[in-house]
Amino acid sequence: MLLFPASGKPEGIVLLSLSFSYLRRAMTVAKKEIVMSGIRPTGYLHLGNYFGAIRNYVKMQDTYECYFMIADLHSLTTHPDTRELRDHVHRVLAENLACGLDPDKAALYCQSHVPETSELYLYLNMLAYKGELEKTTTFKEKARLQPDNVNAGLLTYPVLQTADIILHRARYVPVGKDQEQHLEMARNFVKRFNHRYGEIFPEPIAFNFGEELVKVPALDGSGKMSKSENQNATIYLSDDDDTIRKKIMKAQTDSGPKEPNSPKPAYIENLFLLMKLVCDEAMVTKYEQDYNQCTIRYGDMKKQLAEDMVRFLQPIRRRAEEIRNDIRYLKQVMEQGAEKARASARATMELVRQAMGLNYF
Ligand code: TRP
């Protein structure tokens, strides 16, 4: 067969340059930085998850080698009753796909489908100290919330999270601010491992596109949107149009500023923050001006926000519902993801066992 007959190049040169470009591409593929993140299948995904994490996953899947995981093992530390687990796993996966994650680009998988995770977790547990684990903020908080079930899994939660990340020798971890302490602990475990057994792992760092980490405020001015608490002040990706409208129209306001250019109270600032996420810039500017000139009508502003929010979320919700009803597709995506994740995990575990001297023959 004649390749590129129009170029007039002798065939050998064409083949040579073809294989060079193949090589170059293979090398850039191999050099892609590795990204890993996880999300627990507890509760429902909300706007905070979308703007704080998922949107970044979608942006990263083209340029990085990405591993995005459903942390079902982590959920056992707080949700030992597994009756609803299957439903939650399906929903989280469907919602992530509906937001634009592509199973042909990123590995989308379930933590328990990669048994190497548990092996690495066990080795890392020997390098994690009781004192530091007990001091972890999330541990203290969860121990307070479930005093009758302060289990060892809860204590070693950050160790399991470290295993998830370094199993792929990932460097970047797109997560929200609340995970920073876990990442700091991951770096400590990695340093200890590398120091004791040899430089196997890079130190993982939080990744946020150089912007401030986006915090999506709750509608009642009481902190962030949440998967399980505060349901009326949180907008979920699964909320129907009317629920979205009702939640936004109920958000706290007041009779408006009395003096031009006043500072905004937190609950008003939050409404503006939400507008910036889903409304046109011109619309935000208009309401900023109205606020500064004391002519703002909060009712109108909330209506605008509600309609733009509906416009933003409706296609995601519809797509997620469609995907969730296609069990065969979900299963196929999970299998494909697990295969990619396990290939990467197997390669790392070979290195780990070798480095630790667990190969006796
Ligand atoms: N701990 C994370 C959370 O609660 C979820 C998680 C599990 C994770 N494993 C991870 C996040 C690995 C990043 C990397 O949100």
Coordinates of C-alpha atoms and ligand atoms in Angstrom, one line a residue:
M1 CA 0.0 0.0 0.0
L2 CA 1.2 3.5 -0.8
L3 CA 1.2 5.8 2.1
F4 CA 0.7 9.5 1.4
P5 CA 1.3 9.1 -2.4
A6 CA 1.0 12.9 -2.8
S7 CA 4.0 13.7 -0.6
G8 CA 6.3 11.8 -3.0
K9 CA 8.5 10.7 -0.1
P10 CA 10.1 7.3 -0.4
E11 CA 8.1 4.8 1.7
G12 CA 10.9 4.1 4.1
I13 CA 11.1 7.7 5.2
V14 CA 7.4 7.9 5.6
L15 CA 7.5 4.9 7.9
L16 CA 10.4 6.2 9.8
S17 CA 8.8 9.5 10.5
L18 CA 5.5 7.8 11.3
S19 CA 7.2 5.7 13.9
F20 CA 9.0 8.7 15.4
S21 CA 5.7 10.6 15.8
Y22 CA 4.3 7.4 17.3
L23 CA 7.2 7.3 19.7
R24 CA 6.9 10.9 20.6
R25 CA 3.2 10.5 21.3
A26 CA 3.8 7.4 23.4
M27 CA 6.3 9.4 25.4
T28 CA 4.0 12.3 26.0
V29 CA 1.3 9.9 27.1
A30 CA 3.7 8.2 29.5
K31 CA 4.8 11.6 30.9
K32 CA 1.2 12.7 31.8
E33 CA 1.0 13.7 35.4
I34 CA -1.2 11.5 37.5
V35 CA -4.4 12.7 39.2
M36 CA -6.5 10.8 41.7
S37 CA -9.5 11.7 43.7
G38 CA -12.4 10.0 45.5
I39 CA -15.9 10.7 46.6
R40 CA -17.8 8.8 49.2
P41 CA -21.2 7.2 48.2
T42 CA -23.0 8.6 51.1
G43 CA -25.9 11.0 50.6
Y44 CA -26.6 13.0 47.5
L45 CA -24.2 15.1 45.4
H46 CA -24.8 18.8 45.6
L47 CA -23.7 22.1 44.0
G48 CA -20.7 22.2 46.4
N49 CA -19.5 18.8 45.1
Y50 CA -20.0 20.0 41.6
F51 CA -18.2 23.4 41.8
G52 CA -15.6 22.2 44.4
A53 CA -14.6 18.9 42.8
I54 CA -16.4 17.4 39.8
R55 CA -16.0 20.5 37.6
N56 CA -12.3 20.2 38.1
Y57 CA -12.3 16.5 37.4
V58 CA -13.9 17.2 34.0
K59 CA -11.3 19.8 33.2
M60 CA -8.4 17.5 34.1
Q61 CA -9.4 14.4 32.2
D62 CA -8.0 15.6 28.9
T63 CA -4.5 16.6 30.2
Y64 CA -3.8 14.2 33.0
E65 CA -3.9 10.5 33.6
C66 CA -7.0 10.5 35.9
Y67 CA -8.3 8.0 38.5
F68 CA -11.6 8.9 40.0
M69 CA -12.9 6.6 42.6
I70 CA -16.1 5.9 44.5
A71 CA -14.9 5.4 48.1
D72 CA -17.3 2.6 49.1
L73 CA -14.8 1.2 51.7
H74 CA -14.5 4.6 53.4
S75 CA -18.3 4.8 53.6
L76 CA -18.2 1.7 55.8
T77 CA -16.5 3.7 58.6
T78 CA -19.6 5.7 59.1
H79 CA -22.4 3.7 57.3
P80 CA -22.0 0.1 58.3
D81 CA -25.5 -0.7 57.1
T82 CA -25.0 -1.5 53.4
R83 CA -28.6 -1.8 52.3
E84 CA -28.6 1.5 50.5
L85 CA -25.0 1.3 49.3
R86 CA -25.8 -0.1 45.8
D87 CA -28.2 2.6 45.1
H88 CA -25.8 5.3 46.2
V89 CA -23.0 3.8 44.2
H90 CA -25.2 3.8 41.1
R91 CA -26.3 7.4 41.7
V92 CA -22.9 8.8 42.3
L93 CA -21.5 7.2 39.2
A94 CA -24.4 8.3 37.1
E95 CA -24.2 11.9 38.4
N96 CA -20.5 12.1 37.7
L97 CA -21.0 10.8 34.2
A98 CA -23.9 13.3 33.7
C99 CA -21.5 16.1 34.7
G100 CA -19.2 15.2 31.9
L101 CA -16.7 12.6 33.1
D102 CA -15.7 10.3 30.3
P103 CA -14.9 6.7 31.0
D104 CA -12.7 6.5 27.9
K105 CA -10.5 9.3 29.3
A106 CA -10.5 8.8 33.1
A107 CA -10.6 5.6 35.1
L108 CA -13.9 5.6 36.9
Y109 CA -14.0 2.9 39.4
C110 CA -15.1 1.6 42.8
Q111 CA -12.6 1.3 45.6
S112 CA -13.6 -2.2 46.6
H113 CA -12.9 -3.4 43.1
V114 CA -9.2 -2.8 43.5
P115 CA -8.1 -5.2 46.3
E116 CA -4.5 -3.9 46.1
T117 CA -5.9 -0.9 48.0
S118 CA -6.4 -3.0 51.1
E119 CA -3.0 -4.5 50.8
L120 CA -1.3 -1.1 50.6
Y121 CA -3.5 0.2 53.4
L122 CA -2.2 -2.6 55.6
Y123 CA 1.5 -1.8 55.0
L124 CA 0.9 1.9 55.5
N125 CA -0.9 1.2 58.8
M126 CA 2.5 0.1 60.2
L127 CA 3.8 3.6 59.5
A128 CA 0.9 5.5 61.0
Y129 CA 0.9 6.4 64.7
K130 CA -2.0 6.3 67.0
G131 CA -1.3 9.7 68.4
E132 CA -1.4 11.5 65.0
L133 CA -4.5 9.6 63.9
E134 CA -6.3 10.6 67.1
K135 CA -5.5 14.2 66.5
T136 CA -7.1 14.3 63.0
T137 CA -10.0 16.8 62.9
T138 CA -12.3 14.6 60.9
F139 CA -11.7 11.7 63.3
K140 CA -12.5 13.8 66.3
E141 CA -15.6 15.1 64.7
K142 CA -16.9 11.7 63.6
A143 CA -16.1 10.2 67.0
R144 CA -18.2 12.9 68.5
L145 CA -21.1 12.2 66.1
Q146 CA -21.0 8.4 66.6
P147 CA -19.7 7.8 70.1
D148 CA -20.9 4.2 70.0
N149 CA -19.0 3.3 66.9
V150 CA -15.5 4.7 67.2
N151 CA -14.0 1.9 65.1
A152 CA -10.4 1.4 64.0
G153 CA -11.4 2.1 60.4
L154 CA -12.5 5.5 61.4
L155 CA -9.2 6.1 63.1
T156 CA -7.2 4.9 60.1
Y157 CA -9.4 6.7 57.5
P158 CA -6.5 8.9 56.4
V159 CA -4.3 5.8 55.9
L160 CA -6.8 4.3 53.6
Q161 CA -7.1 7.6 51.7
T162 CA -3.3 7.6 51.3
A163 CA -3.4 4.1 49.9
D164 CA -6.0 5.2 47.3
I165 CA -3.8 8.0 46.1
I166 CA -0.4 6.5 46.1
L167 CA -1.6 3.2 44.7
H168 CA -1.4 5.1 41.3
R169 CA 1.6 7.1 42.4
A170 CA -0.6 10.2 41.9
R171 CA 0.8 13.7 42.4
Y172 CA -2.3 15.8 42.2
V173 CA -5.5 15.4 44.2
P174 CA -8.4 17.7 43.3
V175 CA -10.3 18.0 46.6
G176 CA -11.9 20.7 48.7
K177 CA -10.4 22.5 51.6
D178 CA -11.8 20.0 54.2
Q179 CA -9.4 17.4 52.8
E180 CA -6.2 19.4 53.3
Q181 CA -5.3 17.8 56.6
H182 CA -5.7 14.3 55.1
L183 CA -3.3 15.2 52.3
E184 CA -0.8 16.5 54.7
M185 CA -1.0 13.2 56.6
A186 CA -0.6 11.4 53.2
R187 CA 2.6 13.3 52.6
N188 CA 3.9 12.3 56.0
F189 CA 3.1 8.6 55.4
V190 CA 4.8 8.8 52.0
K191 CA 7.9 10.4 53.4
R192 CA 8.2 7.7 56.0
F193 CA 7.7 5.0 53.5
N194 CA 10.2 6.5 51.0
H195 CA 12.7 7.0 53.8
R196 CA 12.4 3.5 55.1
Y197 CA 12.1 1.5 51.9
G198 CA 13.3 3.7 49.0
E199 CA 11.8 6.4 46.8
I200 CA 8.7 4.8 45.4
F201 CA 6.0 7.5 45.8
P202 CA 5.7 11.2 44.9
E203 CA 4.3 13.4 47.7
P204 CA 0.7 14.1 46.8
I205 CA -0.7 17.7 46.8
A206 CA -4.1 19.3 46.6
F207 CA -4.9 20.7 43.2
N208 CA -7.2 23.6 42.4
F209 CA -6.3 25.3 39.1
G210 CA -4.5 28.1 40.9
E211 CA -7.9 29.6 41.8
E212 CA -9.1 29.9 45.3
L213 CA -10.9 26.7 46.2
V214 CA -14.5 27.4 45.5
K215 CA -16.7 27.3 48.6
V216 CA -20.4 26.9 47.8
P217 CA -22.3 28.5 50.7
A218 CA -25.5 27.0 52.1
L219 CA -28.7 29.0 51.4
D220 CA -29.2 29.9 55.0
G221 CA -25.8 31.4 55.7
S222 CA -24.8 28.5 57.9
G223 CA -21.6 27.3 56.3
K224 CA -21.2 25.1 53.3
M225 CA -23.7 23.0 51.4
S226 CA -23.7 19.5 52.8
K227 CA -24.4 15.9 51.6
S228 CA -26.4 15.0 54.6
E229 CA -27.0 17.9 57.0
N230 CA -28.9 21.1 56.2
Q231 CA -31.0 19.7 53.4
N232 CA -33.2 22.7 52.8
A233 CA -30.2 25.0 52.5
T234 CA -28.4 22.7 50.0
I235 CA -29.2 22.3 46.4
Y236 CA -28.7 18.7 45.2
L237 CA -28.0 17.7 41.6
S238 CA -31.1 15.5 41.9
D239 CA -33.5 18.3 43.0
D240 CA -36.4 18.8 40.6
D241 CA -37.1 22.3 39.2
D242 CA -39.7 23.2 41.7
T243 CA -37.6 22.1 44.7
I244 CA -34.8 24.3 43.4
R245 CA -37.1 27.3 43.0
K246 CA -38.6 26.7 46.5
K247 CA -35.2 26.4 48.2
I248 CA -33.9 29.6 46.6
M249 CA -37.0 31.6 47.2
K250 CA -36.9 30.7 50.9
A251 CA -33.3 31.9 51.3
Q252 CA -32.9 34.6 53.9
T253 CA -32.9 38.3 52.8
D254 CA -33.9 41.5 54.5
S255 CA -35.4 44.9 53.6
G256 CA -32.2 45.9 51.7
P257 CA -29.3 48.2 52.4
K258 CA -30.0 51.6 53.9
E259 CA -26.9 53.4 52.7
P260 CA -25.2 53.3 49.3
N261 CA -22.2 50.9 49.0
S262 CA -22.9 49.2 52.3
P263 CA -21.0 46.0 53.1
K264 CA -23.2 42.9 52.4
P265 CA -24.4 40.6 55.2
A266 CA -23.2 37.0 54.8
Y267 CA -26.5 35.6 53.7
I268 CA -26.7 38.3 50.9
E269 CA -23.1 37.8 49.9
N270 CA -23.9 34.1 49.6
L271 CA -26.7 34.7 47.1
F272 CA -24.3 36.8 45.0
L273 CA -21.7 34.0 45.2
L274 CA -24.3 31.5 43.9
M275 CA -25.3 34.0 41.1
K276 CA -21.7 34.2 40.0
L277 CA -21.7 30.4 39.5
V278 CA -24.7 30.1 37.3
C279 CA -25.9 33.6 36.0
D280 CA -24.6 35.8 33.2
E281 CA -22.0 38.3 34.3
A282 CA -24.2 41.2 33.1
M283 CA -26.9 40.0 35.4
V284 CA -24.6 39.8 38.4
T285 CA -23.3 43.3 37.7
K286 CA -26.8 44.7 37.4
Y287 CA -27.7 43.4 40.9
E288 CA -24.4 44.5 42.4
Q289 CA -25.3 48.0 41.1
D290 CA -28.8 47.8 42.4
Y291 CA -27.4 46.8 45.8
N292 CA -24.9 49.6 45.9
Q293 CA -27.6 52.1 44.9
C294 CA -30.1 50.7 47.5
T295 CA -32.6 49.9 44.7
I296 CA -32.2 46.1 44.9
R297 CA -35.3 43.9 44.9
Y298 CA -34.3 40.6 46.5
G299 CA -37.5 38.9 45.3
D300 CA -36.5 39.6 41.6
M301 CA -32.9 38.6 42.3
K302 CA -33.9 35.3 43.8
K303 CA -36.2 34.6 40.9
Q304 CA -33.4 35.2 38.4
L305 CA -31.1 33.0 40.4
A306 CA -33.7 30.3 40.6
E307 CA -34.3 30.3 36.9
D308 CA -30.7 30.2 36.0
M309 CA -30.1 27.5 38.5
V310 CA -32.9 25.4 37.0
R311 CA -31.4 26.0 33.5
F312 CA -28.0 24.9 34.7
L313 CA -29.1 21.8 36.7
Q314 CA -32.0 20.4 34.6
P315 CA -29.9 18.9 31.8
I316 CA -27.5 17.3 34.4
R317 CA -30.4 15.8 36.3
R318 CA -32.2 14.4 33.3
R319 CA -29.0 12.9 31.9
A320 CA -28.2 11.4 35.3
E321 CA -31.6 9.8 35.5
E322 CA -31.2 8.3 32.1
I323 CA -27.8 6.9 32.9
R324 CA -29.0 5.6 36.2
N325 CA -31.7 3.6 34.5
D326 CA -29.2 1.9 32.2
I327 CA -27.7 -0.6 34.6
R328 CA -25.8 -2.4 31.9
Y329 CA -24.0 0.8 30.9
L330 CA -23.1 1.5 34.6
K331 CA -21.7 -2.0 35.0
Q332 CA -19.7 -1.7 31.9
V333 CA -18.2 1.7 32.9
M334 CA -17.3 0.3 36.4
E335 CA -15.6 -2.8 34.9
Q336 CA -13.7 -0.7 32.4
G337 CA -12.5 1.6 35.2
A338 CA -11.6 -1.2 37.6
E339 CA -9.5 -2.8 34.9
K340 CA -7.5 0.4 34.3
A341 CA -7.2 1.0 38.1
R342 CA -6.0 -2.5 38.8
A343 CA -3.4 -2.4 36.1
S344 CA -1.9 0.7 37.6
A345 CA -2.3 -0.8 41.2
R346 CA -0.6 -4.0 40.2
A347 CA 2.4 -2.2 38.8
T348 CA 2.8 -0.1 42.0
M349 CA 2.4 -3.1 44.3
E350 CA 5.2 -5.0 42.5
L351 CA 7.5 -2.1 43.3
V352 CA 6.2 -1.9 46.8
R353 CA 6.7 -5.5 47.6
Q354 CA 10.1 -5.4 46.1
A355 CA 11.1 -2.3 48.0
M356 CA 9.8 -3.7 51.2
G357 CA 11.7 -6.9 50.8
L358 CA 8.6 -9.1 50.7
N359 CA 9.9 -11.1 47.7
Y360 CA 11.7 -14.0 49.2
F361 CA 12.9 -15.9 46.2
Ligands
TRP1 N1 -12.0 11.5 52.1 C1 -12.6 12.0 50.9 C2 -13.9 12.8 51.3 O1 -14.4 12.6 52.3 C3 -13.0 10.9 49.9 C4 -11.8 10.2 49.5 C5 -11.5 8.9 49.7 C6 -10.7 10.7 48.7 N2 -10.3 8.5 49.1 C7 -9.8 9.6 48.5 C8 -10.4 12.0 48.2 C9 -8.6 9.8 47.8 C10 -9.2 12.1 47.5 C11 -8.3 11.1 47.3 O2 -14.4 13.6 50.5

